[in-house]
XYZ file of C-alpha atoms in Angstrom:
782
model
C 92.577 53.826 128.399
C 91.975 50.278 129.952
C 88.794 49.281 132.349
C 91.910 48.313 135.020
C 93.251 52.067 135.228
C 89.518 53.312 135.912
C 88.355 50.632 138.026
C 88.649 50.254 142.072
C 90.010 46.869 141.720
C 92.974 46.460 144.164
C 94.280 43.181 142.746
C 94.979 44.562 139.461
C 98.412 45.213 137.914
C 97.784 48.909 138.102
C 97.130 49.215 141.693
C 100.003 47.079 143.322
C 101.875 50.613 144.534
C 100.882 52.300 147.210
C 99.541 54.961 145.427
C 97.570 55.314 142.058
C 97.569 57.958 139.476
C 93.793 58.634 138.623
C 93.992 60.396 135.273
C 92.420 64.273 136.243
C 92.131 63.339 139.690
C 95.968 63.739 140.941
C 97.462 60.821 143.004
C 95.565 58.499 145.619
C 96.205 56.136 148.427
C 95.238 52.335 147.945
C 92.605 53.362 150.527
C 91.188 56.046 148.269
C 92.675 59.407 150.267
C 94.483 62.234 147.566
C 97.709 62.867 148.750
C 98.227 66.658 148.752
C 101.163 68.256 146.934
C 103.499 70.348 149.280
C 104.923 73.154 146.934
C 108.227 74.428 147.664
C 108.488 78.115 148.582
C 109.267 80.593 145.847
C 108.041 78.056 142.584
C 105.277 79.972 141.655
C 105.147 82.268 139.019
C 102.882 84.627 141.485
C 105.900 84.524 143.965
C 108.443 85.810 141.661
C 109.076 89.556 139.572
C 109.280 89.461 136.399
C 112.161 90.699 134.266
C 113.866 91.540 130.886
C 116.864 93.007 129.637
C 115.760 96.274 128.353
C 116.649 96.937 124.365
C 119.859 99.071 123.573
C 118.677 102.568 123.004
C 120.920 105.644 122.115
C 120.882 108.636 124.343
C 117.139 110.156 124.412
C 118.331 113.479 122.693
C 120.606 111.075 119.524
C 119.315 112.255 116.160
C 118.735 110.298 113.433
C 121.620 109.854 110.775
C 122.022 109.757 107.347
C 125.067 109.817 104.866
C 124.892 110.730 101.467
C 127.910 109.466 99.072
C 128.622 111.053 96.281
C 131.075 108.775 93.512
C 133.606 110.660 91.569
C 132.050 113.983 92.158
C 134.936 116.714 92.217
C 135.706 119.328 94.611
C 134.066 122.061 92.675
C 131.004 119.685 91.086
C 128.312 120.701 93.377
C 126.625 124.804 92.831
C 127.100 125.612 96.528
C 130.738 124.929 95.845
C 131.447 126.709 92.710
C 130.219 125.132 89.339
C 126.764 126.142 87.576
C 125.368 122.597 87.458
C 121.601 122.770 88.982
C 121.743 121.498 92.429
C 119.334 123.286 94.683
C 118.946 120.981 96.881
C 122.417 120.263 98.231
C 122.926 124.258 98.077
C 119.685 124.091 100.257
C 121.379 121.698 102.719
C 124.365 123.837 102.095
C 122.263 126.875 103.220
C 121.002 125.147 106.095
C 124.170 123.432 107.653
C 128.152 123.950 106.883
C 130.493 123.150 103.587
C 133.753 122.295 104.867
C 136.542 123.334 102.112
C 139.229 121.287 103.431
C 137.781 117.969 103.549
C 139.979 115.058 102.583
C 139.893 111.522 101.126
C 142.351 108.389 100.063
C 141.947 109.347 96.018
C 139.479 105.883 95.212
C 136.429 104.526 96.061
C 136.706 101.653 98.188
C 139.730 102.858 100.480
C 137.377 106.183 101.183
C 134.475 103.985 102.157
C 136.524 102.004 104.099
C 137.615 104.940 106.406
C 134.454 106.713 106.184
C 132.316 103.271 108.103
C 134.916 102.364 109.801
C 136.728 105.410 111.681
C 140.523 104.062 110.689
C 142.713 104.346 107.709
C 142.158 101.872 104.265
C 145.626 100.674 104.673
C 144.967 99.700 109.067
C 141.787 97.827 108.225
C 142.783 96.253 104.598
C 141.510 98.025 101.584
C 144.545 99.352 100.049
C 142.785 99.149 96.340
C 139.381 98.402 95.445
C 137.342 95.357 96.944
C 137.813 93.545 93.981
C 140.975 91.801 94.772
C 142.938 90.011 98.116
C 146.392 90.413 97.095
C 147.205 88.290 100.316
C 148.596 91.272 102.023
C 147.295 92.172 105.395
C 146.751 95.678 103.835
C 144.788 94.935 100.852
C 142.076 92.175 101.738
C 139.535 93.647 100.233
C 137.223 93.940 103.332
C 137.170 95.802 106.153
C 139.126 94.084 108.908
C 136.071 92.796 111.578
C 138.559 94.634 114.099
C 137.305 97.444 112.860
C 133.335 97.695 113.726
C 131.703 100.004 111.068
C 129.178 102.750 112.374
C 126.560 100.939 110.695
C 127.213 98.135 113.664
C 128.103 100.123 116.878
C 124.629 102.257 115.938
C 122.603 98.639 115.386
C 123.985 97.391 118.869
C 122.739 100.612 120.502
C 119.542 100.381 119.273
C 119.201 102.245 115.548
C 117.546 100.750 112.893
C 120.283 100.637 109.958
C 119.417 100.895 106.570
C 121.808 100.927 103.545
C 121.331 101.866 99.769
C 122.967 101.988 96.746
C 127.098 101.031 96.169
C 128.678 99.025 98.858
C 131.712 97.906 97.095
C 133.566 96.681 100.640
C 133.431 93.248 99.864
C 135.846 90.826 98.355
C 134.081 90.845 94.872
C 135.189 87.040 94.701
C 132.618 86.666 97.595
C 130.194 88.639 95.690
C 127.755 85.760 94.405
C 124.100 84.933 95.265
C 126.176 81.659 97.624
C 127.927 84.193 99.341
C 129.923 83.939 101.724
C 127.596 87.217 103.205
C 129.682 87.943 106.490
C 131.449 91.502 104.591
C 128.068 92.409 102.672
C 125.775 95.120 104.097
C 123.624 92.851 106.559
C 126.846 91.379 107.646
C 128.730 94.637 108.795
C 125.524 95.785 110.663
C 123.114 97.085 107.991
C 119.274 95.702 108.832
C 118.404 96.372 105.575
C 120.160 96.814 101.847
C 118.755 98.001 98.746
C 121.521 98.187 96.346
C 124.666 97.079 94.140
C 127.634 95.310 95.315
C 130.275 96.001 93.032
C 131.745 99.409 92.144
C 130.002 100.392 89.126
C 126.593 99.731 87.364
C 124.450 100.667 84.615
C 121.485 103.620 86.094
C 118.934 102.058 83.596
C 119.359 98.443 83.919
C 121.379 97.958 87.399
C 122.185 94.318 88.535
C 120.548 94.943 92.350
C 120.756 92.791 95.641
C 118.248 93.292 98.162
C 119.523 92.024 101.528
C 121.201 88.857 100.611
C 119.831 87.915 97.537
C 120.076 89.531 93.718
C 116.873 90.470 91.983
C 116.328 90.506 88.269
C 117.967 93.835 86.747
C 115.144 96.000 86.567
C 114.784 97.521 82.610
C 111.391 98.894 82.605
C 111.159 102.085 80.917
C 111.224 104.888 82.621
C 113.169 103.001 85.511
C 116.469 105.070 86.714
C 118.638 103.653 89.957
C 118.777 107.317 91.560
C 115.236 107.447 91.959
C 115.004 103.810 92.943
C 117.459 104.287 95.827
C 115.543 107.338 97.306
C 112.071 105.451 96.984
C 113.370 102.683 98.788
C 115.448 104.745 101.750
C 111.821 106.803 101.665
C 110.137 103.335 102.176
C 112.278 102.161 104.595
C 112.744 104.970 106.929
C 108.643 105.337 106.776
C 107.728 101.642 107.719
C 110.418 102.155 110.660
C 108.563 105.431 111.131
C 104.844 103.933 111.491
C 106.361 100.576 113.476
C 108.583 101.976 115.868
C 108.788 106.124 116.000
C 110.626 106.140 119.012
C 113.715 104.048 117.371
C 116.191 106.078 115.712
C 117.647 105.235 112.570
C 120.513 105.622 110.470
C 120.380 105.456 106.479
C 123.923 104.972 104.653
C 122.540 106.220 100.881
C 126.079 106.111 98.530
C 124.364 106.821 94.843
C 125.765 105.733 91.758
C 126.196 108.835 90.329
C 128.104 110.614 89.538
C 130.355 107.240 88.806
C 130.175 106.393 85.124
C 128.246 105.999 83.337
C 126.925 109.144 82.733
C 123.133 108.446 82.355
C 120.335 110.577 83.200
C 116.667 110.433 81.799
C 115.940 112.854 78.321
C 114.639 115.830 79.894
C 117.497 116.223 81.998
C 120.008 115.575 78.800
C 118.009 118.286 77.268
C 118.559 120.978 79.845
C 121.931 121.104 79.123
C 122.274 121.193 75.721
C 124.596 123.883 74.698
C 125.696 124.823 78.297
C 129.474 123.913 77.772
C 129.893 124.910 74.117
C 132.369 127.375 75.552
C 134.920 125.154 76.368
C 136.278 123.634 79.694
C 138.631 126.179 79.931
C 136.272 128.915 80.107
C 134.052 126.690 82.375
C 137.080 126.643 84.499
C 137.314 130.588 85.114
C 133.930 131.100 85.458
C 133.597 128.630 88.235
C 136.708 129.394 90.040
C 135.613 133.019 89.762
C 132.276 131.713 91.674
C 134.317 129.730 94.298
C 136.180 133.224 95.205
C 132.498 134.935 95.331
C 131.250 131.805 97.577
C 134.516 131.456 99.647
C 135.039 127.946 98.948
C 138.751 128.854 98.169
C 140.397 131.513 99.603
C 140.809 135.007 97.931
C 144.581 134.649 97.307
C 144.113 131.128 95.503
C 145.187 130.734 91.923
C 143.986 128.659 89.333
C 146.045 125.772 88.786
C 147.272 125.180 85.242
C 145.964 122.607 82.557
C 147.180 119.145 83.630
C 149.054 117.401 81.233
C 147.633 116.304 78.482
C 144.693 118.397 78.464
C 144.802 120.500 75.655
C 143.814 124.036 75.339
C 140.103 124.391 74.162
C 140.779 126.489 71.669
C 143.292 124.603 69.760
C 140.489 121.555 69.524
C 139.050 120.991 66.128
C 135.005 121.096 66.020
C 134.271 117.265 66.147
C 136.609 117.128 69.470
C 134.315 120.171 70.764
C 131.094 118.866 69.438
C 131.820 115.197 71.162
C 133.477 116.685 74.598
C 130.424 119.398 74.987
C 128.114 116.407 74.643
C 130.268 113.900 77.229
C 129.850 116.810 79.671
C 126.643 118.175 79.173
C 125.500 114.163 80.043
C 128.050 114.398 83.653
C 125.888 117.647 84.246
C 121.893 115.934 83.693
C 123.620 113.039 85.800
C 124.534 115.085 88.695
C 121.317 117.707 88.263
C 118.821 114.475 88.448
C 120.652 113.371 91.591
C 119.778 116.299 92.881
C 116.296 115.988 92.392
C 116.157 113.053 94.334
C 118.016 114.103 97.135
C 115.282 116.888 97.312
C 112.538 114.421 97.350
C 114.253 112.730 100.633
C 114.331 116.066 101.969
C 111.055 116.975 101.404
C 109.964 113.789 102.990
C 111.854 114.182 105.915
C 110.746 117.558 106.370
C 106.984 116.634 106.133
C 107.525 114.164 108.724
C 108.955 116.678 111.088
C 112.337 114.764 110.847
C 114.652 117.233 109.157
C 115.418 119.013 112.073
C 116.123 115.797 114.609
C 118.530 114.544 111.845
C 122.486 114.466 111.357
C 123.027 114.549 107.721
C 126.702 114.370 106.049
C 126.879 114.725 102.203
C 130.398 114.007 100.520
C 131.980 112.395 97.547
C 134.634 109.375 97.792
C 137.213 111.244 95.687
C 138.110 113.900 92.853
C 137.048 113.559 89.736
C 137.279 110.415 87.619
C 140.290 110.494 84.996
C 139.401 107.087 83.623
C 137.905 108.659 80.733
C 141.074 109.497 79.276
C 142.017 112.016 76.687
C 139.076 111.923 74.600
C 136.148 110.603 77.281
C 134.973 107.143 76.567
C 131.329 105.833 75.258
C 132.428 102.368 76.735
C 134.730 102.617 80.043
C 135.427 98.900 79.773
C 137.985 99.824 77.139
C 139.448 101.890 79.999
C 139.550 98.748 81.843
C 141.015 96.816 79.050
C 143.637 99.186 78.220
C 142.431 100.192 75.112
C 141.889 103.832 73.600
C 139.252 105.086 71.440
C 139.984 108.491 69.225
C 137.442 111.322 68.070
C 135.871 109.422 65.113
C 135.202 106.100 67.162
C 133.521 108.519 69.518
C 131.475 110.295 67.632
C 129.572 107.230 65.699
C 128.070 107.240 69.464
C 127.206 110.511 69.513
C 123.133 110.623 69.976
C 123.165 107.689 72.662
C 125.958 109.655 75.176
C 124.211 109.986 78.426
C 121.394 106.767 77.166
C 120.880 103.391 78.341
C 123.382 101.509 75.451
C 126.955 103.662 76.677
C 129.108 103.045 79.451
C 130.382 107.088 78.613
C 132.892 108.782 81.117
C 134.306 112.193 79.925
C 137.360 113.574 79.224
C 140.212 114.839 81.205
C 139.609 118.300 80.333
C 136.379 118.272 82.084
C 137.343 116.457 85.109
C 139.863 119.069 85.718
C 137.451 121.493 85.495
C 135.377 119.438 88.103
C 137.852 119.589 90.629
C 138.779 123.350 89.838
C 141.016 125.070 90.954
C 143.096 121.935 91.426
C 145.375 119.538 90.314
C 145.077 115.853 88.837
C 142.128 113.337 89.550
C 140.912 110.589 91.492
C 143.514 108.497 91.702
C 146.306 110.805 92.083
C 147.276 112.660 95.924
C 147.466 115.652 94.664
C 144.673 117.839 95.475
C 142.476 117.003 92.642
C 142.281 113.316 93.841
C 141.582 113.559 97.515
C 140.294 117.519 98.436
C 136.560 116.908 97.943
C 132.731 118.793 98.719
C 131.404 117.637 102.206
C 128.502 119.574 103.805
C 126.738 119.081 107.021
C 123.185 119.541 108.119
C 122.452 119.363 111.833
C 119.820 122.472 112.466
C 119.657 121.195 116.597
C 123.448 121.835 117.050
C 125.019 124.415 114.204
C 124.127 127.861 114.933
C 125.785 129.650 112.261
C 123.955 128.190 108.857
C 125.329 128.634 105.440
C 129.258 129.335 107.077
C 132.205 127.599 106.136
C 134.545 125.432 107.803
C 138.528 125.855 106.590
C 139.553 123.033 109.252
C 141.514 119.927 108.121
C 138.944 117.194 107.777
C 139.395 113.294 106.858
C 137.133 110.418 105.627
C 138.210 108.405 108.905
C 137.019 111.798 111.141
C 132.883 111.532 109.828
C 132.337 108.421 111.934
C 134.027 109.225 115.679
C 132.263 112.641 114.716
C 128.524 110.708 114.183
C 129.647 108.867 117.410
C 130.222 111.662 118.856
C 126.774 113.476 118.660
C 124.729 110.461 118.982
C 126.860 110.046 122.241
C 128.302 106.550 121.795
C 131.736 104.908 122.203
C 133.529 102.979 119.741
C 133.823 99.311 121.803
C 136.796 98.342 123.076
C 135.705 94.532 121.637
C 132.758 94.113 119.183
C 131.138 90.367 119.220
C 134.215 89.029 120.698
C 136.924 90.563 118.739
C 139.035 93.008 119.800
C 139.378 96.361 118.232
C 141.687 98.655 116.756
C 141.731 102.098 117.553
C 139.582 104.347 116.238
C 142.218 106.718 113.859
C 139.931 109.455 113.327
C 138.782 112.031 115.570
C 135.700 113.602 115.831
C 135.567 117.415 114.422
C 131.625 117.949 116.809
C 133.679 121.098 118.198
C 134.474 122.631 114.679
C 130.756 121.908 113.753
C 129.884 124.160 116.848
C 132.509 126.515 116.769
C 133.661 128.909 113.335
C 136.986 129.288 115.403
C 137.733 125.740 117.062
C 141.399 124.240 116.331
C 141.829 121.647 113.615
C 141.145 118.484 115.390
C 143.814 116.945 112.400
C 147.243 117.939 112.132
C 148.623 115.409 110.300
C 147.653 112.725 107.514
C 149.839 110.699 105.372
C 148.169 109.386 101.710
C 149.322 106.210 99.136
C 147.128 105.112 96.323
C 148.743 103.248 93.535
C 152.039 104.408 94.359
C 151.280 107.675 94.761
C 152.461 109.172 97.654
C 151.477 112.426 100.298
C 151.759 113.678 103.508
C 150.069 116.893 105.167
C 151.637 117.997 108.450
C 150.386 121.418 109.842
C 149.858 123.473 106.395
C 152.610 121.797 104.559
C 152.455 118.850 101.962
C 154.925 116.868 100.399
C 153.436 114.483 97.435
C 154.846 112.363 94.702
C 153.372 111.469 91.101
C 154.324 107.957 90.965
C 155.393 106.290 87.257
C 153.911 102.668 87.750
C 156.335 100.363 87.180
C 159.767 102.453 88.406
C 161.092 102.052 91.422
C 160.057 104.192 94.589
C 163.143 105.611 95.155
C 163.313 107.341 92.144
C 160.044 108.868 92.883
C 160.411 112.898 93.088
C 158.860 114.861 95.886
C 157.026 117.836 95.716
C 156.814 120.651 98.340
C 153.878 122.912 99.461
C 153.140 125.426 101.566
C 148.956 124.896 101.343
C 148.149 127.741 103.547
C 149.444 129.881 100.762
C 149.192 127.723 98.119
C 145.593 126.076 97.685
C 146.154 124.187 94.494
C 149.948 122.948 94.747
C 151.274 125.471 92.472
C 154.300 126.574 93.747
C 156.797 123.882 94.561
C 158.938 124.755 97.290
C 161.365 121.319 97.606
C 164.557 123.106 96.106
C 163.981 126.300 98.595
C 162.998 124.108 101.877
C 165.448 120.812 101.758
C 165.140 119.980 105.120
C 161.936 120.614 105.863
C 161.035 117.891 102.357
C 163.251 115.578 104.222
C 161.461 116.034 107.569
C 157.994 115.366 105.518
C 159.848 112.325 104.061
C 160.807 111.027 106.880
C 157.167 111.492 108.818
C 155.378 109.622 106.153
C 157.658 106.754 106.305
C 156.901 106.740 110.090
C 153.276 107.392 109.191
C 153.439 104.233 106.723
C 154.997 101.758 109.508
C 152.044 102.794 111.679
C 148.587 102.521 109.361
C 150.306 99.308 107.932
C 151.449 100.617 104.175
C 153.701 99.001 103.753
C 154.272 96.696 101.419
C 154.559 99.751 98.484
C 152.513 98.119 95.657
C 152.131 100.066 92.619
C 149.463 97.578 90.831
C 146.266 98.877 89.792
C 143.808 97.522 86.980
C 145.631 94.335 86.374
C 144.978 93.239 89.423
C 141.373 92.693 87.934
C 142.715 89.326 86.963
C 144.125 88.067 89.871
C 142.315 85.711 91.621
C 143.117 84.416 95.414
C 143.835 80.272 95.336
C 140.653 78.103 94.685
C 138.484 81.046 92.856
C 135.293 79.799 92.058
C 135.319 81.736 88.793
C 138.127 79.173 87.396
C 136.746 75.823 88.379
C 137.146 74.132 85.344
C 133.660 72.650 84.961
C 130.515 75.123 86.302
C 126.612 73.710 85.277
C 124.255 76.412 85.649
C 120.775 74.987 85.469
C 117.881 77.499 84.098
C 116.420 79.448 86.770
C 119.292 80.236 88.347
C 119.187 84.348 89.378
C 121.247 87.111 87.319
C 124.830 86.586 88.401
C 127.145 89.561 88.538
C 129.655 89.645 86.495
C 132.654 88.731 89.508
C 131.361 85.502 89.780
C 130.724 84.351 86.140
C 133.228 81.869 84.595
C 136.533 82.907 83.737
C 137.291 82.888 80.148
C 140.170 85.139 79.548
C 143.035 84.174 77.147
C 142.528 80.540 77.232
C 140.187 77.690 75.415
C 136.397 77.231 76.517
C 133.323 75.264 75.666
C 129.622 76.379 76.261
C 127.446 73.412 76.189
C 123.203 74.020 76.485
C 121.483 70.973 77.123
C 117.936 70.937 75.350
C 114.855 69.466 74.638
C 112.493 70.040 71.353
C 113.144 73.735 69.599
C 113.078 76.971 70.840
C 113.790 80.601 70.387
C 115.630 82.625 72.599
C 119.020 83.640 74.360
C 120.789 80.477 75.933
C 123.164 82.235 77.930
C 124.559 85.878 77.895
C 127.139 87.616 79.685
C 127.594 91.286 79.638
C 125.954 93.769 77.916
C 126.154 95.927 74.943
C 130.019 97.286 76.133
C 131.359 93.592 76.023
C 130.756 90.868 76.826
C 129.011 87.240 74.438
C 125.539 85.693 73.709
C 124.645 82.227 72.599
C 121.337 82.093 71.380
C 118.742 80.573 69.027
C 117.321 82.740 66.439
C 114.919 81.747 63.805
C 115.346 78.019 64.606
C 119.434 78.463 63.972
C 122.114 78.531 66.485
C 123.997 81.821 66.818
C 127.468 82.906 68.892
C 128.135 86.480 69.625
C 131.341 87.710 70.818
C 130.997 91.717 71.786
C 134.699 93.086 71.795
C 134.219 96.578 73.544
C 131.062 97.146 70.959
C 133.089 95.336 67.884
C 130.814 92.156 67.187
C 132.361 88.861 66.175
C 128.783 86.820 65.225
C 128.444 83.833 63.282
C 125.110 81.672 62.826
C 124.660 78.046 62.078
C 124.779 77.411 58.358
C 121.746 74.501 59.438
C 118.547 74.285 61.618
C 119.009 73.271 65.185
C 118.096 69.221 65.535
C 114.485 68.220 66.778
C 114.699 66.748 70.404
C 117.073 65.933 73.431
C 120.340 67.498 72.100
C 123.194 69.855 73.273
C 123.974 73.128 71.904
C 127.293 74.970 72.198
C 130.670 77.072 71.095
C 133.966 75.756 71.193
C 136.408 78.683 71.485
C 140.173 77.119 70.339
C 142.797 80.020 71.350
C 145.525 80.100 68.930
C 146.683 83.263 70.066
C 147.305 85.039 72.937
C 143.489 87.067 73.157
C 142.820 85.369 69.874
C 140.787 82.319 68.632
C 138.353 80.155 66.486
C 134.730 79.854 67.643
C 132.856 77.095 66.627
C 129.604 76.706 66.763
C 128.371 73.028 67.297
C 125.114 70.769 67.403
C 125.801 67.677 69.599
C 123.375 64.386 69.553
C 123.449 60.577 69.721
C 124.962 60.735 66.480
C 127.663 62.597 67.301
C 129.077 66.250 67.632
C 128.611 68.342 64.037
C 130.574 71.596 63.400
C 128.033 74.177 61.809
C 129.986 77.607 61.921
C 132.964 79.258 62.455
C 134.341 82.939 63.639
C 137.689 83.940 64.553
C 137.513 86.590 67.662
C 139.571 88.618 69.475
C 138.804 88.723 72.917
C 139.108 91.177 75.993
C 142.480 90.966 78.000
C 141.555 91.822 81.526
C 137.801 92.685 82.598
C 135.081 90.268 80.413
C 132.229 92.724 81.302
C 130.644 94.900 82.883
C 127.427 93.051 82.970
C 126.911 89.840 84.872
C 125.220 86.700 83.351
C 121.993 85.417 82.856
C 120.675 82.006 81.484
C 118.181 81.279 79.103
C 117.722 85.207 78.889
C 119.298 88.422 78.115
C 118.517 91.114 81.223
C 120.500 93.499 80.807
C 121.381 96.463 78.015
C 121.269 93.379 75.052
C 124.683 91.685 74.109
C 124.124 92.444 70.312
C 121.497 94.198 68.583
C 120.318 91.122 66.375
C 117.905 90.330 69.389
C 115.740 92.921 71.291
C 114.684 92.894 74.926
C 115.722 89.393 77.305
C 114.823 87.438 73.835
C 113.817 84.944 76.350
C 114.711 81.141 75.378
C 111.036 79.780 74.530
C 112.106 75.796 74.404
C 113.024 73.537 77.383
C 116.536 74.165 79.044
C 117.710 72.099 81.011
C 121.312 73.506 81.687
C 124.199 75.458 80.552
C 127.874 74.343 81.440
C 131.404 76.208 80.739
C 134.098 73.826 80.122
C 137.726 75.596 80.721
C 140.825 74.666 79.521
C 144.150 75.570 81.020
C 146.130 76.656 78.320
C 146.404 80.460 79.302
C 149.811 82.057 80.293
C 150.096 83.707 83.868
C 147.580 86.557 83.482
C 149.040 88.239 85.927
C 152.786 88.165 84.637
C 151.183 89.211 81.056
C 148.901 92.120 82.363
C 151.705 93.459 84.264
C 153.816 93.800 80.764
C 150.661 95.189 79.270
C 150.002 97.531 81.664
C 153.624 98.872 82.407
C 153.393 102.570 82.236
C 149.801 102.754 81.473
C 149.355 105.197 84.493
C 151.897 107.371 83.209
C 149.639 109.592 81.528
C 147.033 109.995 84.017
């Protein structure tokens, strides 16, 4: 600061105005008199009343909410619905709550979850099929429309803490890479926290996990199981919220991987069920059916449906088939039993924290038991998605591994139908075996007749409005500036309060993969569509569900006018709820990509250090020539890149100084090793696959240095047509169940790896058209 500024010298430049600022002393006139500042009235904090916008909060008596969703769990699978599988903790919830015996879903996972979270029909919100695909039609975008706010979004806006755990499968899988977009991931649809998997299924011992909006390394340590992890995380999230904001209500959405394939459980649970099902599925169905009548989950007049087409009489099977099929059912039972124990830990936590009585708990399944294991079951569900059938002799080679970490097993049709006892057909079908599912509601504060049953018709779209009704919150007309679609579900809170309450739903349409149905005031019309045939050729059956629980007696010939009226009603509902256009494409859509999909970019480079890439975003190498190159400097052993797992995929790796490539075709290994050691210094190692027929070609290993490229080995390979793998991609390691048994663990590369690059050729035919031909009639025997 200058001396002039501090002096009284009126001749200085700093004193030429009438007033001079003297730092720290206010304003002064030329004569040195201080100028008084006149404050305006109302300009000080002391004269104002502070105010804060109140944080949103639900009504004071609103409950906490937990929604537990099982996957592919049939109507009779839970002990409290008829089976002999041990589910004491679910039975406990049923004993303290209500069981609904007339609860219905959509017959498939993503569509049911869309109904559940949005309170609207799945076609209305854009989820005709799985979230895997966007067909370009408004009924099949692979996401829930933002004009249909989820119950998580609504409750979050009302002050709830919101947690999601487990399976999501509600974001288009084209958008499920580490770069997003994330607007349809759980945190984009109303949840504060997420710990789970974005796709439709995952390995239970080494799952592909996302935390909030970022992937984490798949866990693979001894003793890990996903169901345990999900409940650990749920308890942690709730406990943290209770410790830091105990006055805030919470919503927990817990969607297990169980009991979707792979059916995997700790060894102790597998051992527990050894021999339990040696008498076969026919006896099991009869035993479970008798128990259902004792429990009241089916009416006294109900009949046991005959075996579905393709299911053989147990006594007609040979010993090898019986041994195999029993082992598969044992694995399923162990999986469900183990999951029940985890639910028990959550209930114990809630009870110990005095939270149980003030929590509304909903437990449900998303569809009926799965037919995707096929006639014989499967050791590798990727075979189903690639239209490859596994025979008994093939499967017996893996019998000792069923239920463990190296298989992706599913049970056969006979056991799936047992899980749907006493009903017909399965998941995917609009017969009751696909759409009638277990539902338990536990709310001690509001339910007066704990342990009772309800037989009023309820659909998945009714869950969300019932939750909002219980909380005391209304669905908004607009949300985040977007006008909202009308809620199409109806609250059934009145049914919770009284067993004599009239049903809140009298009509419900169904459509899945071309299968159609309509239920209206007890009567149901239904088709079993044959893929690829004209819809006008579908044969409609008619059932009086009030007297024919299992849809055994077709009344279409004796009541043609009623059938015609129901068919007309189906078309009216289809117009109302955006069902059209009808589309019976199924798994062949897994090869369908939106224009501009990143997986079809001709050249993609992945530097070492990128996180695990889930299978939805791996480069699309199906039925085309491609090259994979890895740039490194110096030697080293380990994986350069691995896609998939023991059920299918590929691995490019260096072992003992030699480059190797394995293509795992549904468990069959095509492997080639280089005939010379890798070069010293800077080089590119790779594999060049040249297609020479549909889904076939030659894979050639190469070394490339400044001196040029040298081929060092080749092998003929058959590639998978539809789904490349059930697991994602890792650079510099193999995080999951290893693609090949040629190495153990992650086999992390020990040298200096810069990047791995995929170079894709455009030499394949139209995949969708080729797949449609291959898949024609493929669903007809399901």
